[in-house]
Amino acid sequence: MTMNHDYDVFCSPRQARKWVDFLCFISKIDDPKSHTAFQKHVIVSIITLSAFTAPFASSILFPSFTSLVDQFHTTDTQVALTTTVFLIGLAIAPLWWSSLSQQYGRRPILVASFLLSVVAVIVCAVSNSLPLIIVFRLIEALGCSSAQSVGAGVIADIYIPTERGTALGWFYLGTLIGPLIAPIVGGALQVWLGWRANLFFMAIFTFCTAMLTVLLLPETLVKPAAEEAPKLSFLQAVRRDALAPFSKLKFLLIPSIVLSISYVSICFASLYCFNTTLPYAYSAAPYHFSAIEIGLCYISNCLGYAIGSVVGGKLSDAKLRQYQQTHDGAVEPSVRIHTVWYGVGFVPAGLIIYGWLVEEKTFWLAPLVGAFLFGLGLMLITSTIMPFLVDVVPGAGASVVADLNLVRNLLAAVGTVVSPIAADNIGFGWWMTILAILCSLAVLFVVVVVWKDATWRKAKTGPEEAV
């Protein structure tokens, strides 16, 4: 019997393989949206794991902050820079990675960037200089941040619009749950092996993710022959790649995009404000929690994220399908925004409950109810707005998500610096109340998007080029 070499073991029609496609068990195909359901689930799993890596790495040192202060005889502010510079790298780098992935493919960019991150985190682990650790934490972030934007592009490559909401819900769950699981793992490693173990663990984890990408993530970007760009000299290619991200910032001039990004980013920054204050709250009287116990407190948020991810993505897809049925199959991404109302109330309520119950030093479990509600609301919001941002400019999903990462991580970096100072000066209750007020006021951005949606749709002349 003759084997048909146009099909791989997963029964998908193959496209001609390049060197970078070897070792992958799922072949690159002409139409990535025709991958089997099983293949798509595998691809989403790998992308979610990749998206999880950078936020996880950003927070894994939280339980080790006091040890780093003692180790390097420095201040809390100096040690906090290890997270601040990481978030800055996480904000900026995806702009370049999304452009490079469009030029060279999703798969090689993900693998190469993660290997860069592995090298950087190993340098951090063996370093005896805090400034050197800070510099290479930035490089680590530049590497592992690629999945933040490229991952959204992969999902857009393999799913039709009415199926993307659920897939993006899982993808975004990886980006949000990382900062919450990291302190649990980091606290355990800190107690058992010391702060360097956190960084060595991160090197192993990032390398394993890169290898899983090699084995299980096929190239999903398929360009028509007509789109092949003319060959450039090395210097011309470097100049093109260096300047390409700046053109992506123009998406922030589209009102519906910048308003949606602003709302999500304020809520996301509140997450990092919460993350940085919880260790201080639960290590003090009357709780006196250990590093491991503090890490376990983040489970409450994780439960909220898991529920919000599943429910939010399905609500978003269902709303879009409902619109299609009444509009002759037309797809209008902004329809998804109408499901954001399910989560907007939980975010400020959760922050206020957590902040004031911690302030009043109630039974340790009570404030975590607020943390659960905050996590539930944040995921319901993001699993609605994320697919909207991926679809709103056809073909430019990765670039719009890169803009989102820029804004939200810059605000989160500010939050990690300001939050401990604010909590120390005005207390947890008032600080969380201020954040709740900001999140509540930011809902007006979404109100404007919904209110002006029809007008903007008629006048829309925005950029339509690919990522």
mmCIF file of N, CA, C and O in Angstrom, residues 6-43:
data_model
loop_
_atom_site.group_PDB
_atom_site.id
_atom_site.type_symbol
_atom_site.label_atom_id
_atom_site.label_comp_id
_atom_site.label_asym_id
_atom_site.label_seq_id
_atom_site.Cartn_x
_atom_site.Cartn_y
_atom_site.Cartn_z
ATOM 1 N N ASP A 6 0.983 13.588 1.331
ATOM 2 C CA ASP A 6 0.368 14.905 1.490
ATOM 3 C C ASP A 6 -0.408 15.016 2.792
ATOM 4 O O ASP A 6 -0.992 16.040 3.089
ATOM 5 N N TYR A 7 -0.394 13.923 3.601
ATOM 6 C CA TYR A 7 -1.114 13.949 4.870
ATOM 7 C C TYR A 7 -0.189 13.458 5.966
ATOM 8 O O TYR A 7 0.582 12.529 5.792
ATOM 9 N N ASP A 8 -0.264 14.146 7.137
ATOM 10 C CA ASP A 8 0.555 13.706 8.262
ATOM 11 C C ASP A 8 -0.282 12.806 9.156
ATOM 12 O O ASP A 8 -1.418 12.474 8.857
ATOM 13 N N VAL A 9 0.284 12.392 10.293
ATOM 14 C CA VAL A 9 -0.402 11.474 11.191
ATOM 15 C C VAL A 9 -1.667 12.084 11.773
ATOM 16 O O VAL A 9 -2.509 11.377 12.298
ATOM 17 N N PHE A 10 -1.812 13.409 11.697
ATOM 18 C CA PHE A 10 -3.012 14.062 12.204
ATOM 19 C C PHE A 10 -4.024 14.312 11.088
ATOM 20 O O PHE A 10 -5.006 15.010 11.264
ATOM 21 N N CYS A 11 -3.772 13.767 9.906
ATOM 22 C CA CYS A 11 -4.724 13.829 8.800
ATOM 23 C C CYS A 11 -4.993 15.236 8.292
ATOM 24 O O CYS A 11 -6.126 15.616 8.029
ATOM 25 N N SER A 12 -3.955 16.032 8.157
ATOM 26 C CA SER A 12 -4.120 17.368 7.592
ATOM 27 C C SER A 12 -3.297 17.474 6.320
ATOM 28 O O SER A 12 -2.197 16.940 6.240
ATOM 29 N N PRO A 13 -3.813 18.138 5.276
ATOM 30 C CA PRO A 13 -3.057 18.317 4.053
ATOM 31 C C PRO A 13 -1.818 19.156 4.296
ATOM 32 O O PRO A 13 -1.903 20.243 4.842
ATOM 33 N N ARG A 14 -0.690 18.650 3.888
ATOM 34 C CA ARG A 14 0.577 19.326 4.159
ATOM 35 C C ARG A 14 0.877 20.426 3.155
ATOM 36 O O ARG A 14 0.469 20.385 2.016
ATOM 37 N N GLN A 15 1.667 21.381 3.642
ATOM 38 C CA GLN A 15 2.277 22.361 2.766
ATOM 39 C C GLN A 15 3.770 22.023 2.734
ATOM 40 O O GLN A 15 4.273 21.334 3.617
ATOM 41 N N ALA A 16 4.478 22.484 1.719
ATOM 42 C CA ALA A 16 5.902 22.200 1.631
ATOM 43 C C ALA A 16 6.618 22.670 2.889
ATOM 44 O O ALA A 16 6.431 23.793 3.345
ATOM 45 N N ARG A 17 7.432 21.790 3.465
ATOM 46 C CA ARG A 17 8.117 22.097 4.712
ATOM 47 C C ARG A 17 9.414 22.855 4.477
ATOM 48 O O ARG A 17 10.157 22.570 3.544
ATOM 49 N N LYS A 18 9.672 23.835 5.367
ATOM 50 C CA LYS A 18 10.963 24.496 5.419
ATOM 51 C C LYS A 18 11.739 23.889 6.576
ATOM 52 O O LYS A 18 11.207 23.126 7.373
ATOM 53 N N TRP A 19 12.999 24.275 6.703
ATOM 54 C CA TRP A 19 13.838 23.679 7.749
ATOM 55 C C TRP A 19 13.258 23.906 9.138
ATOM 56 O O TRP A 19 13.347 23.048 10.023
ATOM 57 N N VAL A 20 12.614 25.062 9.335
ATOM 58 C CA VAL A 20 12.100 25.398 10.659
ATOM 59 C C VAL A 20 10.869 24.560 11.029
ATOM 60 O O VAL A 20 10.488 24.491 12.187
ATOM 61 N N ASP A 21 10.275 23.887 10.036
ATOM 62 C CA ASP A 21 9.074 23.095 10.298
ATOM 63 C C ASP A 21 9.386 21.664 10.716
ATOM 64 O O ASP A 21 8.480 20.941 11.152
ATOM 65 N N PHE A 22 10.628 21.245 10.577
ATOM 66 C CA PHE A 22 10.976 19.883 10.956
ATOM 67 C C PHE A 22 10.909 19.720 12.469
ATOM 68 O O PHE A 22 11.032 20.680 13.228
ATOM 69 N N LEU A 23 10.709 18.534 12.913
ATOM 70 C CA LEU A 23 10.566 18.127 14.313
ATOM 71 C C LEU A 23 9.178 18.382 14.874
ATOM 72 O O LEU A 23 8.879 17.993 15.991
ATOM 73 N N CYS A 24 8.311 19.058 14.110
ATOM 74 C CA CYS A 24 6.958 19.312 14.589
ATOM 75 C C CYS A 24 6.036 18.173 14.167
ATOM 76 O O CYS A 24 6.015 17.785 12.996
ATOM 77 N N PHE A 25 5.261 17.656 15.110
ATOM 78 C CA PHE A 25 4.379 16.534 14.832
ATOM 79 C C PHE A 25 3.115 16.951 14.083
ATOM 80 O O PHE A 25 2.390 16.100 13.565
ATOM 81 N N ILE A 26 2.813 18.239 14.074
ATOM 82 C CA ILE A 26 1.652 18.744 13.329
ATOM 83 C C ILE A 26 2.176 19.551 12.149
ATOM 84 O O ILE A 26 2.900 20.526 12.335
ATOM 85 N N SER A 27 1.821 19.164 10.956
ATOM 86 C CA SER A 27 2.390 19.795 9.771
ATOM 87 C C SER A 27 1.755 21.146 9.470
ATOM 88 O O SER A 27 0.583 21.388 9.758
ATOM 89 N N LYS A 28 2.536 22.004 8.860
ATOM 90 C CA LYS A 28 2.025 23.260 8.326
ATOM 91 C C LYS A 28 1.120 22.937 7.135
ATOM 92 O O LYS A 28 1.448 22.106 6.286
ATOM 93 N N ILE A 29 -0.048 23.597 7.071
ATOM 94 C CA ILE A 29 -0.998 23.319 5.989
ATOM 95 C C ILE A 29 -1.418 24.611 5.290
ATOM 96 O O ILE A 29 -1.201 25.711 5.809
ATOM 97 N N ASP A 30 -1.993 24.454 4.109
ATOM 98 C CA ASP A 30 -2.351 25.614 3.288
ATOM 99 C C ASP A 30 -3.390 26.507 3.960
ATOM 100 O O ASP A 30 -3.316 27.727 3.855
ATOM 101 N N ASP A 31 -4.363 25.902 4.625
ATOM 102 C CA ASP A 31 -5.396 26.669 5.311
ATOM 103 C C ASP A 31 -5.378 26.309 6.797
ATOM 104 O O ASP A 31 -5.960 25.296 7.201
ATOM 105 N N PRO A 32 -4.725 27.114 7.635
ATOM 106 C CA PRO A 32 -4.614 26.773 9.060
ATOM 107 C C PRO A 32 -5.960 26.609 9.750
ATOM 108 O O PRO A 32 -6.057 25.894 10.741
ATOM 109 N N LYS A 33 -7.012 27.231 9.231
ATOM 110 C CA LYS A 33 -8.332 27.103 9.850
ATOM 111 C C LYS A 33 -8.933 25.716 9.624
ATOM 112 O O LYS A 33 -9.946 25.377 10.252
ATOM 113 N N SER A 34 -8.316 24.913 8.751
ATOM 114 C CA SER A 34 -8.817 23.563 8.512
ATOM 115 C C SER A 34 -8.120 22.520 9.370
ATOM 116 O O SER A 34 -8.349 21.314 9.194
ATOM 117 N N HIS A 35 -7.271 22.942 10.300
ATOM 118 C CA HIS A 35 -6.723 21.988 11.267
ATOM 119 C C HIS A 35 -7.876 21.291 11.981
ATOM 120 O O HIS A 35 -8.951 21.878 12.192
ATOM 121 N N THR A 36 -7.660 20.060 12.379
ATOM 122 C CA THR A 36 -8.696 19.325 13.106
ATOM 123 C C THR A 36 -8.921 19.958 14.473
ATOM 124 O O THR A 36 -8.083 20.714 14.981
ATOM 125 N N ALA A 37 -10.058 19.626 15.077
ATOM 126 C CA ALA A 37 -10.367 20.168 16.408
ATOM 127 C C ALA A 37 -9.296 19.775 17.416
ATOM 128 O O ALA A 37 -8.889 20.584 18.264
ATOM 129 N N PHE A 38 -8.814 18.528 17.317
ATOM 130 C CA PHE A 38 -7.767 18.069 18.237
ATOM 131 C C PHE A 38 -6.486 18.882 18.055
ATOM 132 O O PHE A 38 -5.854 19.311 19.032
ATOM 133 N N GLN A 39 -6.105 19.100 16.805
ATOM 134 C CA GLN A 39 -4.902 19.887 16.539
ATOM 135 C C GLN A 39 -5.038 21.305 17.088
ATOM 136 O O GLN A 39 -4.104 21.850 17.671
ATOM 137 N N LYS A 40 -6.205 21.904 16.887
ATOM 138 C CA LYS A 40 -6.421 23.268 17.389
ATOM 139 C C LYS A 40 -6.321 23.313 18.910
ATOM 140 O O LYS A 40 -5.765 24.264 19.473
ATOM 141 N N HIS A 41 -6.842 22.297 19.570
ATOM 142 C CA HIS A 41 -6.751 22.257 21.030
ATOM 143 C C HIS A 41 -5.296 22.150 21.479
ATOM 144 O O HIS A 41 -4.893 22.780 22.476
ATOM 145 N N VAL A 42 -4.518 21.367 20.754
ATOM 146 C CA VAL A 42 -3.088 21.252 21.075
ATOM 147 C C VAL A 42 -2.396 22.597 20.872
ATOM 148 O O VAL A 42 -1.620 23.051 21.720
ATOM 149 N N ILE A 43 -2.676 23.246 19.757
ATOM 150 C CA ILE A 43 -2.047 24.534 19.454
ATOM 151 C C ILE A 43 -2.421 25.579 20.501
ATOM 152 O O ILE A 43 -1.553 26.317 21.001
#
